[in-house]
Short mmCIF file of C-alpha atoms and ligand atoms in Angstrom, two decimals:
data_model
loop_
_atom_site.label_atom_id
_atom_site.label_comp_id
_atom_site.label_asym_id
_atom_site.label_seq_id
_atom_site.Cartn_x
_atom_site.Cartn_y
_atom_site.Cartn_z
CA UNK N 292 -34.20 -69.82 55.54
CA UNK N 293 -36.17 -69.16 58.71
CA UNK N 294 -36.88 -65.62 57.64
CA UNK N 295 -38.13 -66.86 54.28
CA UNK N 296 -40.67 -69.17 55.96
CA UNK N 297 -41.55 -66.55 58.51
CA UNK N 298 -42.18 -64.07 55.72
CA UNK N 299 -44.41 -66.58 53.94
CA UNK N 300 -46.28 -67.43 57.14
CA UNK N 301 -46.78 -63.76 57.89
CA UNK N 302 -47.99 -63.18 54.35
CA UNK N 303 -50.48 -66.04 54.47
CA UNK N 304 -51.83 -65.92 58.01
CA UNK N 305 -51.39 -62.57 59.65
CA UNK N 306 -54.17 -60.13 59.22
CA UNK N 307 -53.14 -57.29 56.96
CA UNK N 308 -52.66 -53.99 58.71
CA UNK N 309 -53.03 -50.92 56.53
CA UNK N 310 -51.03 -47.76 57.19
CA UNK N 311 -52.89 -44.57 56.39
CA UNK N 312 -51.16 -41.19 56.45
CA UNK N 313 -53.21 -38.17 57.47
CA UNK N 314 -51.71 -35.09 55.82
CA UNK N 315 -52.77 -31.50 55.27
CA UNK N 316 -51.65 -28.00 56.25
CA UNK N 317 -51.79 -26.79 59.85
CA UNK N 318 -55.23 -26.30 61.43
CA UNK N 319 -56.96 -28.33 58.72
CA UNK N 320 -58.34 -30.64 61.41
CA UNK N 321 -56.16 -33.77 61.06
CA UNK N 322 -55.80 -34.54 64.76
CA UNK N 323 -59.46 -33.77 65.42
CA UNK N 324 -60.26 -36.27 62.67
CA UNK N 325 -57.97 -38.91 64.21
CA UNK N 326 -59.64 -38.53 67.60
CA UNK N 327 -63.08 -38.78 65.98
CA UNK N 328 -62.01 -41.96 64.17
CA UNK N 329 -60.98 -43.46 67.52
CA UNK N 330 -64.35 -42.58 69.05
CA UNK N 331 -66.28 -43.97 66.08
CA UNK N 332 -64.33 -47.20 65.60
CA UNK N 333 -62.73 -48.24 68.89
CA UNK N 334 -63.79 -48.41 72.48
CA UNK N 335 -61.36 -45.62 73.28
CA UNK N 336 -62.90 -42.23 73.83
CA UNK N 337 -61.01 -39.82 71.52
CA UNK N 338 -59.72 -36.53 72.97
CA UNK N 339 -62.35 -33.77 72.89
CA UNK N 340 -61.51 -30.95 70.40
CA UNK N 341 -60.75 -28.43 73.16
CA UNK N 342 -57.89 -30.62 74.42
CA UNK N 343 -56.17 -30.98 71.04
CA UNK N 344 -53.02 -28.95 70.47
CA UNK N 345 -51.04 -28.36 67.24
CA UNK N 346 -49.10 -31.50 66.34
CA UNK N 347 -45.32 -31.43 66.47
CA UNK N 348 -44.47 -35.15 66.49
CA UNK N 349 -46.59 -38.05 65.32
CA UNK N 350 -49.97 -39.19 66.62
CA UNK N 351 -50.91 -42.80 66.00
CA UNK N 352 -54.43 -44.24 66.04
CA UNK N 353 -55.26 -47.91 65.63
CA UNK N 354 -58.82 -48.76 64.72
CA UNK N 355 -60.69 -51.56 63.03
CA UNK N 356 -62.96 -50.63 60.13
CA UNK N 357 -65.07 -53.28 58.35
CA UNK N 358 -63.04 -55.97 60.12
CA UNK N 359 -59.78 -54.52 58.78
CA UNK N 360 -56.98 -53.16 60.94
CA UNK N 361 -55.97 -49.59 60.15
CA UNK N 362 -53.09 -47.64 61.62
CA UNK N 363 -53.46 -43.91 61.10
CA UNK N 364 -50.37 -41.68 61.23
CA UNK N 365 -51.19 -38.04 61.89
CA UNK N 366 -48.36 -35.57 61.30
CA UNK N 367 -47.96 -31.84 61.94
CA UNK N 368 -48.89 -29.54 59.07
CA UNK N 369 -47.04 -26.36 60.04
CA UNK N 370 -44.73 -25.26 57.18
CA UNK N 371 -41.54 -26.20 59.06
CA UNK N 372 -42.85 -29.69 59.78
CA UNK N 373 -44.00 -30.67 56.28
CA UNK N 374 -40.53 -31.89 55.30
CA UNK N 375 -41.03 -34.77 57.77
CA UNK N 376 -44.03 -36.14 55.85
CA UNK N 377 -41.97 -37.92 53.22
CA UNK N 378 -40.26 -40.13 55.81
CA UNK N 379 -43.56 -41.98 56.10
CA UNK N 380 -44.45 -42.28 52.40
CA UNK N 381 -42.74 -45.57 51.62
CA UNK N 382 -44.73 -47.55 54.19
CA UNK N 383 -48.11 -45.92 53.58
CA UNK N 384 -50.93 -47.81 51.88
CA UNK N 385 -53.04 -44.69 51.39
CA UNK N 386 -53.25 -40.97 52.13
CA UNK N 387 -56.01 -38.90 53.67
CA UNK N 388 -55.51 -35.23 52.82
CA UNK N 389 -57.51 -32.90 55.06
CA UNK N 390 -58.51 -29.37 53.98
CA UNK N 391 -60.33 -26.70 56.00
CA UNK N 392 -63.24 -26.14 53.59
CA UNK N 393 -64.31 -23.04 55.53
CA UNK N 394 -61.05 -21.17 54.92
CA UNK N 395 -60.67 -20.28 51.21
CA UNK N 396 -57.72 -17.99 51.92
CA UNK N 397 -55.65 -21.12 52.63
CA UNK N 398 -56.81 -23.24 49.66
CA UNK N 399 -53.75 -22.22 47.64
CA UNK N 400 -51.39 -23.41 50.39
CA UNK N 401 -53.31 -26.73 50.59
CA UNK N 402 -53.23 -27.11 46.82
CA UNK N 403 -49.47 -26.71 46.57
CA UNK N 404 -48.84 -29.00 49.56
CA UNK N 405 -51.09 -31.66 48.01
CA UNK N 406 -49.49 -31.32 44.58
CA UNK N 407 -46.10 -31.92 46.17
CA UNK N 408 -47.44 -35.04 47.88
CA UNK N 409 -48.82 -36.33 44.57
CA UNK N 410 -45.52 -35.78 42.78
CA UNK N 411 -43.50 -37.87 45.25
CA UNK N 412 -42.48 -41.19 43.81
CA UNK N 413 -42.56 -43.01 47.16
CA UNK N 414 -46.34 -42.56 47.14
CA UNK N 415 -46.93 -43.89 43.66
CA UNK N 416 -50.33 -45.52 43.30
CA UNK N 417 -51.43 -44.74 46.86
CA UNK N 418 -55.21 -44.21 47.01
CA UNK N 419 -56.11 -40.67 48.05
CA UNK N 420 -59.06 -39.47 50.12
CA UNK N 421 -59.41 -35.68 50.09
CA UNK N 422 -61.57 -34.37 52.90
CA UNK N 423 -63.43 -31.06 52.71
CA UNK N 424 -63.48 -30.66 56.50
CA UNK N 425 -65.45 -28.35 58.85
CA UNK N 426 -68.80 -28.87 57.12
CA UNK N 427 -70.49 -27.93 60.41
CA UNK N 428 -69.53 -24.30 59.62
CA UNK N 429 -71.96 -22.49 57.33
CA UNK N 430 -69.17 -20.94 55.24
CA UNK N 431 -67.68 -24.34 54.31
CA UNK N 432 -67.61 -25.08 50.57
CA UNK N 433 -68.90 -28.42 49.28
CA UNK N 434 -66.62 -31.26 48.20
CA UNK N 435 -67.48 -30.48 44.55
CA UNK N 436 -66.57 -26.80 44.93
CA UNK N 437 -63.30 -27.73 46.59
CA UNK N 438 -62.48 -30.21 43.81
CA UNK N 439 -63.16 -27.51 41.22
CA UNK N 440 -60.96 -25.08 43.07
CA UNK N 441 -58.03 -27.45 43.47
CA UNK N 442 -58.23 -28.54 39.83
CA UNK N 443 -55.61 -31.23 40.39
CA UNK N 444 -53.72 -32.26 37.30
CA UNK N 445 -51.45 -34.84 38.87
CA UNK N 446 -54.02 -37.47 39.74
CA UNK N 447 -52.89 -39.72 36.87
CA UNK N 448 -54.38 -43.14 37.37
CA UNK N 449 -54.64 -42.75 41.10
CA UNK N 450 -57.78 -43.93 42.86
CA UNK N 451 -59.18 -40.89 44.68
CA UNK N 452 -62.33 -39.45 46.19
CA UNK N 453 -63.46 -36.12 47.64
CA UNK N 454 -65.67 -36.34 50.72
CA UNK N 455 -67.39 -33.61 52.74
CA UNK N 456 -66.80 -34.21 56.45
CA UNK N 457 -66.87 -32.64 59.86
CA UNK N 458 -64.26 -33.92 62.29
CA UNK N 459 -66.35 -32.15 64.96
CA UNK N 460 -69.67 -33.89 64.53
CA UNK N 461 -68.51 -36.94 62.53
CA UNK N 462 -70.41 -36.20 59.29
CA UNK N 463 -69.04 -38.22 56.36
CA UNK N 464 -66.17 -39.82 58.28
CA UNK N 465 -67.48 -43.38 58.21
CA UNK N 466 -68.18 -43.18 54.46
CA UNK N 467 -64.61 -41.99 53.87
CA UNK N 468 -63.00 -44.64 56.10
CA UNK N 469 -65.04 -47.45 54.54
CA UNK N 470 -64.20 -46.30 51.02
CA UNK N 471 -60.51 -46.33 51.99
CA UNK N 472 -60.69 -49.93 53.23
CA UNK N 473 -62.41 -51.07 50.05
CA UNK N 474 -59.90 -49.42 47.72
CA UNK N 475 -56.82 -50.39 49.73
CA UNK N 476 -57.86 -54.02 49.72
CA UNK N 477 -57.71 -54.18 45.95
CA UNK N 478 -55.02 -51.63 45.21
CA UNK N 479 -51.83 -52.46 43.32
CA UNK N 480 -49.90 -50.54 45.91
CA UNK N 481 -51.09 -52.91 48.65
CA UNK N 482 -49.93 -55.82 46.52
CA UNK N 483 -46.56 -54.14 46.05
CA UNK N 484 -46.14 -53.47 49.80
CA UNK N 485 -47.19 -57.02 50.60
CA UNK N 486 -44.69 -58.50 48.16
CA UNK N 487 -41.95 -56.33 49.54
CA UNK N 488 -42.70 -57.40 53.13
CA UNK N 489 -42.84 -61.06 52.03
CA UNK N 490 -39.47 -60.92 50.32
CA UNK N 491 -37.73 -58.95 53.04
CA UNK N 492 -39.02 -61.16 55.88
CA UNK N 493 -39.91 -59.90 59.36
N1 GTP O 766 -65.77 -26.17 63.29
C1 GTP O 766 -64.86 -27.13 63.13
N2 GTP O 766 -63.63 -26.95 63.63
C2 GTP O 766 -62.75 -27.96 63.48
C3 GTP O 766 -63.06 -29.17 62.80
N3 GTP O 766 -61.95 -29.94 62.80
C4 GTP O 766 -61.00 -29.26 63.45
N4 GTP O 766 -61.47 -28.07 63.86
C5 GTP O 766 -60.73 -27.03 64.61
O1 GTP O 766 -59.62 -26.60 63.82
C6 GTP O 766 -58.48 -26.32 64.63
C7 GTP O 766 -57.31 -27.16 64.21
O2 GTP O 766 -57.59 -28.55 64.45
P1 GTP O 766 -56.44 -29.65 64.55
O3 GTP O 766 -57.11 -30.97 64.55
O4 GTP O 766 -55.51 -29.34 65.67
O5 GTP O 766 -55.70 -29.39 63.17
P2 GTP O 766 -54.41 -30.11 62.59
O6 GTP O 766 -54.64 -30.26 61.15
O7 GTP O 766 -54.13 -31.36 63.35
O8 GTP O 766 -53.26 -29.05 62.83
P3 GTP O 766 -51.67 -29.30 62.98
O9 GTP O 766 -51.48 -30.36 64.00
O10 GTP O 766 -51.09 -27.98 63.41
O11 GTP O 766 -51.16 -29.70 61.64
C8 GTP O 766 -58.94 -26.61 66.08
O12 GTP O 766 -59.36 -25.39 66.66
C9 GTP O 766 -60.11 -27.55 65.90
O13 GTP O 766 -61.01 -27.51 66.97
C10 GTP O 766 -64.38 -29.31 62.27
O14 GTP O 766 -64.78 -30.32 61.65
N5 GTP O 766 -65.23 -28.26 62.47
MG1 MG O 767 -52.55 -32.01 64.48
#
């Protein structure tokens, strides 16, 4: 009984916290993005790029965007670590998929990793933000060129957007984060996760 009331109280009064997974193949710039998000949206100074090492475990970043609490989960993208990603799918409200837009030789690897993410049933309906990262480099392709290259067939009725960003200088990151908040707030998946938390209690 207590847990039923607690669940209801939590549902009605606690501020929703959204979980956002940052995925992408190794060296795409996921951790650099996470540190930039911290610098842009919290009073914590994110790690400078030269102190960031390849991710093996999980990096967590809590920030507040448009008055909404976001928890970012940044995972390692090396081939041997990608099997860990799916452990986090069930609890995720949305996915940010980061691609190094200046490295066409790795687009195919990104495409197949992203297609696998999209096929997973634990991520059904999760809004998707695809970032064409490293726009500070002259060889980077635009978001439109990247979208054309990836030619994703599995988007179904998913809410998604491509955005050109630079995790180095911050270009495009606020637009992407604010879009995510807006779509997560009215997504069916958020409703589903909320209902599940309400029924299951604390
Ligand atoms: N020029 C440029 N370099 C970037 C940018 N973002 C990341 N990098 C560089 O790309 C390399 C990889 O960055 P990480 O953030 O460690 O990449 P990651 O996706 O977290 O890699 P894993 O943890 O191995 O999965 C580093 O040398 C970064 O400094 C960017 O926007 N512009
Ligand atoms: Mg990393």
